Tab-separated table of C-alpha atoms in Angstrom:
chain	number	residue	atom	x	y	z
A	265	MET	CA	12.676	5.943	46.710
A	266	ASP	CA	15.501	6.151	49.324
A	267	ARG	CA	19.162	6.425	48.868
A	268	ARG	CA	20.171	2.826	48.660
A	269	ASP	CA	17.361	2.074	45.891
A	270	SER	CA	18.980	4.907	43.929
A	271	LEU	CA	22.393	3.536	44.232
A	272	LYS	CA	21.206	0.089	43.128
A	273	SER	CA	19.405	1.698	40.053
A	274	LEU	CA	22.696	3.666	39.127
A	275	ILE	CA	24.793	0.594	39.410
A	276	VAL	CA	22.406	-1.743	37.662
A	277	GLY	CA	22.122	0.852	34.905
A	278	ALA	CA	25.786	1.248	34.437
A	279	ALA	CA	26.277	-2.629	34.216
A	280	ALA	CA	23.488	-2.808	31.855
A	281	GLY	CA	24.788	-0.115	29.540
A	282	GLY	CA	28.163	-1.807	29.423
A	283	LEU	CA	26.662	-5.129	28.517
A	284	MET	CA	24.453	-3.467	25.784
A	285	VAL	CA	27.651	-1.603	24.309
A	286	SER	CA	29.584	-4.880	24.389
A	287	GLY	CA	26.614	-6.719	22.986
A	288	CYS	CA	26.550	-4.380	19.934
A	289	SER	CA	30.285	-4.520	18.986
A	290	PRO	CA	30.928	-4.213	15.190
A	291	LYS	CA	32.936	-7.387	15.245
A	292	GLU	CA	29.862	-9.358	16.536
A	293	GLU	CA	27.603	-7.662	14.236
A	294	ALA	CA	29.732	-8.112	11.224
A	295	ALA	CA	29.893	-12.063	12.084
A	296	GLU	CA	26.046	-12.295	12.396
A	297	THR	CA	25.140	-10.092	9.213
A	298	PRO	CA	25.405	-11.654	5.921
A	299	LYS	CA	27.137	-9.354	3.434
A	300	THR	CA	25.322	-8.226	0.599
A	301	PRO	CA	26.327	-6.332	-2.452
A	302	GLU	CA	25.816	-2.634	-3.144
A	303	LEU	CA	22.239	-1.984	-4.238
A	304	ALA	CA	22.065	0.104	-7.136
A	305	GLY	CA	19.326	2.602	-6.393
A	306	TYR	CA	16.697	-0.168	-5.398
A	307	GLY	CA	17.210	0.152	-1.551
A	308	ARG	CA	16.525	-3.734	-1.082
A	309	ASN	CA	19.074	-6.408	-0.005
A	310	GLU	CA	19.430	-9.628	-1.967
A	311	LEU	CA	16.886	-11.652	0.163
A	312	GLU	CA	14.329	-8.920	-0.204
A	313	LYS	CA	15.041	-8.827	-3.950
A	314	GLU	CA	14.540	-12.514	-4.153
A	315	HIS	CA	11.289	-12.244	-2.242
A	316	ASP	CA	10.137	-9.626	-4.684
A	317	ARG	CA	10.895	-11.632	-7.678
A	318	LYS	CA	9.043	-14.635	-6.392
A	319	VAL	CA	5.935	-12.434	-5.510
A	320	LEU	CA	6.406	-10.749	-9.114
A	321	GLU	CA	6.402	-14.013	-11.010
A	322	GLU	CA	2.988	-15.123	-9.246
A	323	GLU	CA	-0.368	-14.343	-10.930
A	324	PHE	CA	-3.485	-13.625	-8.857
A	325	LEU	CA	-5.547	-10.946	-10.428
A	326	ASN	CA	-6.827	-11.569	-13.893
A	327	GLU	CA	-6.886	-9.081	-16.710
A	328	HIS	CA	-10.493	-8.019	-16.160
A	329	GLU	CA	-9.718	-7.529	-12.348
A	330	LEU	CA	-6.653	-5.276	-13.228
A	331	GLU	CA	-8.557	-3.331	-15.774
A	332	THR	CA	-11.351	-2.860	-13.158
A	333	ILE	CA	-8.715	-1.641	-10.505
A	334	ALA	CA	-7.399	0.593	-13.108
A	335	VAL	CA	-10.632	2.276	-13.527
A	336	LEU	CA	-11.503	2.417	-9.960
A	337	VAL	CA	-8.078	4.088	-9.041
A	338	ASP	CA	-8.398	6.733	-11.617
A	339	ILE	CA	-11.814	7.574	-10.134
A	340	ILE	CA	-10.466	7.748	-6.643
A	341	LEU	CA	-7.249	9.794	-7.648
A	342	PRO	CA	-7.777	11.287	-11.266
A	343	SER	CA	-5.109	13.417	-13.027
A	344	ASN	CA	-4.629	17.059	-12.453
A	345	ALA	CA	-3.008	19.852	-14.253
A	346	ASP	CA	0.411	19.143	-12.747
A	347	PHE	CA	0.178	15.203	-12.105
A	348	GLY	CA	-0.853	12.035	-13.725
A	349	SER	CA	-3.580	9.797	-12.232
A	350	ALA	CA	-3.216	7.027	-9.980
A	351	SER	CA	-2.803	4.330	-12.866
A	352	ASP	CA	-0.103	6.820	-14.337
A	353	ALA	CA	1.754	6.519	-10.889
A	354	GLY	CA	1.808	2.811	-11.124
A	355	VAL	CA	-0.876	2.055	-8.555
A	356	VAL	CA	-2.494	-0.800	-10.412
A	357	ASP	CA	0.968	-2.633	-10.329
A	358	PHE	CA	1.417	-1.694	-6.742
A	359	ILE	CA	-2.078	-3.267	-5.643
A	360	ASP	CA	-1.146	-6.145	-7.813
A	361	PHE	CA	1.982	-6.703	-5.946
A	362	ILE	CA	0.257	-6.082	-2.512
A	363	VAL	CA	-2.445	-8.726	-3.116
A	364	LYS	CA	0.230	-11.300	-3.653
A	365	ASP	CA	2.535	-10.127	-0.968
A	366	MET	CA	-0.234	-9.618	1.671
A	367	PRO	CA	-2.696	-12.643	0.855
A	368	TYR	CA	-5.111	-11.317	3.346
A	369	HIS	CA	-6.020	-8.688	0.721
A	370	GLN	CA	-6.919	-11.414	-1.935
A	371	LEU	CA	-10.470	-12.420	-0.960
A	372	PRO	CA	-11.573	-8.664	-0.143
A	373	ILE	CA	-10.226	-7.455	-3.429
A	374	ARG	CA	-11.429	-10.256	-5.625
A	375	GLY	CA	-14.837	-10.462	-3.966
A	376	GLY	CA	-15.022	-6.545	-3.956
A	377	ILE	CA	-14.540	-6.460	-7.777
A	378	ALA	CA	-17.071	-9.190	-8.165
A	379	TRP	CA	-19.542	-7.349	-5.885
A	380	LEU	CA	-19.008	-4.224	-8.049
A	381	ASP	CA	-19.686	-5.911	-11.376
A	382	ILE	CA	-22.724	-7.795	-9.873
A	383	HIS	CA	-23.898	-4.257	-8.481
A	384	SER	CA	-23.206	-2.697	-11.945
A	385	ASN	CA	-25.124	-5.306	-13.812
A	386	LYS	CA	-28.075	-4.929	-11.624
A	387	LEU	CA	-28.304	-1.206	-12.351
A	388	HIS	CA	-27.021	-0.959	-15.939
A	389	ASN	CA	-26.660	-4.543	-17.385
A	390	LYS	CA	-22.804	-3.890	-17.772
A	391	VAL	CA	-19.735	-4.755	-15.740
A	392	PHE	CA	-18.302	-1.783	-13.914
A	393	LYS	CA	-15.246	-1.277	-15.992
A	394	ASP	CA	-17.703	-0.920	-19.346
A	395	LEU	CA	-20.059	1.548	-17.843
A	396	SER	CA	-19.805	5.291	-18.555
A	397	ILE	CA	-17.662	7.614	-16.271
A	398	GLU	CA	-20.828	9.255	-15.081
A	399	GLN	CA	-22.361	5.629	-14.209
A	400	GLN	CA	-18.989	4.633	-12.624
A	401	LYS	CA	-18.719	7.838	-10.585
A	402	ALA	CA	-22.424	7.570	-9.552
A	403	ILE	CA	-22.029	4.039	-8.164
A	404	CYS	CA	-18.774	5.112	-6.385
A	405	ASP	CA	-20.840	8.072	-4.682
A	406	THR	CA	-23.101	5.520	-3.251
A	407	ILE	CA	-20.356	3.544	-1.367
A	408	ALA	CA	-17.446	6.133	-1.053
A	409	TYR	CA	-18.797	7.901	2.221
A	410	PRO	CA	-18.659	5.820	5.385
A	411	GLY	CA	-21.541	6.352	7.558
A	412	LYS	CA	-23.593	7.552	4.743
A	413	THR	CA	-23.969	4.209	2.924
A	414	ALA	CA	-27.044	2.298	2.691
A	415	PRO	CA	-27.151	-0.994	4.581
A	416	GLU	CA	-27.485	-3.234	1.492
A	417	LEU	CA	-24.233	-1.488	0.028
A	418	MET	CA	-22.054	-2.008	3.194
A	419	ALA	CA	-19.820	-4.808	1.265
A	420	GLY	CA	-19.372	-2.179	-1.520
A	421	GLU	CA	-18.339	0.532	1.276
A	422	ARG	CA	-15.805	-1.832	2.667
A	423	PHE	CA	-14.317	-2.674	-0.701
A	424	PHE	CA	-14.229	0.922	-1.609
A	425	THR	CA	-12.532	1.935	1.693
A	426	ARG	CA	-9.806	-0.682	1.165
A	427	MET	CA	-9.283	0.323	-2.480
A	428	ARG	CA	-8.979	4.072	-1.412
A	429	ASN	CA	-6.543	3.298	1.126
A	430	LEU	CA	-4.398	1.138	-1.255
A	431	THR	CA	-4.578	3.868	-3.874
A	432	MET	CA	-3.357	6.637	-1.687
A	433	THR	CA	-0.786	4.347	-0.318
A	434	GLY	CA	0.478	3.396	-3.717
A	435	TYR	CA	0.334	6.856	-5.108
A	436	PHE	CA	2.026	8.879	-2.469
A	437	THR	CA	4.695	6.305	-2.153
A	438	SER	CA	5.547	6.548	-5.925
A	439	GLU	CA	7.845	9.098	-7.475
A	440	MET	CA	4.956	11.110	-9.013
A	441	GLY	CA	3.293	11.091	-5.735
A	442	ILE	CA	6.125	12.286	-3.777
A	443	LYS	CA	6.617	15.081	-6.195
A	444	ASP	CA	2.845	16.025	-5.996
A	445	LEU	CA	3.296	16.139	-2.233
A	446	GLY	CA	6.063	18.733	-2.535
A	447	TYR	CA	7.902	16.970	0.348
A	448	GLN	CA	11.553	18.026	0.381
A	449	GLY	CA	12.727	15.971	3.363
A	450	ASN	CA	15.445	17.136	5.634
A	451	ARG	CA	17.864	19.197	3.782
A	452	PRO	CA	21.320	20.548	5.259
A	453	GLY	CA	21.581	24.161	6.285
A	454	VAL	CA	24.489	26.346	5.128
A	455	TRP	CA	27.557	24.488	5.799
């Protein structure tokens, strides 16, 4: 780059910086942004709260599906000596919300639960949630390890992987999960 190009870059950068600063002035921002009341510990603005209310009013998963999810998430993340299980942390409600909020999860979750019940019926003549914990864990062991799953169980592996991801996300974004992580966040030093 020669000296002329360098000077052009400096001038264009200075002019663009001035436009960017004036383009983001507080007066213009206040005019464009609707005012929202203070949010008492929820961290959502009014539009987001309204969206959440609409999603919560919808129903997609039935009682059987929610009970099956509760059993499955507790197998994926059981309680330990210090913290409760995934269902104790509200993961079932989280998954119920996510399925309604992100409709692309609906068919894989509902289809996966149906697959799990059909597979359980073939093996034990019962739906998954009605099996003993040992039978449930045995089925999960056959679909829980990508790369080691039998070809005829690949649909179950994909479902289990999705459920494991949703379970971990729901748990470790809950109050209990954050405490379980022991994450302290940024804390000020000595003032």
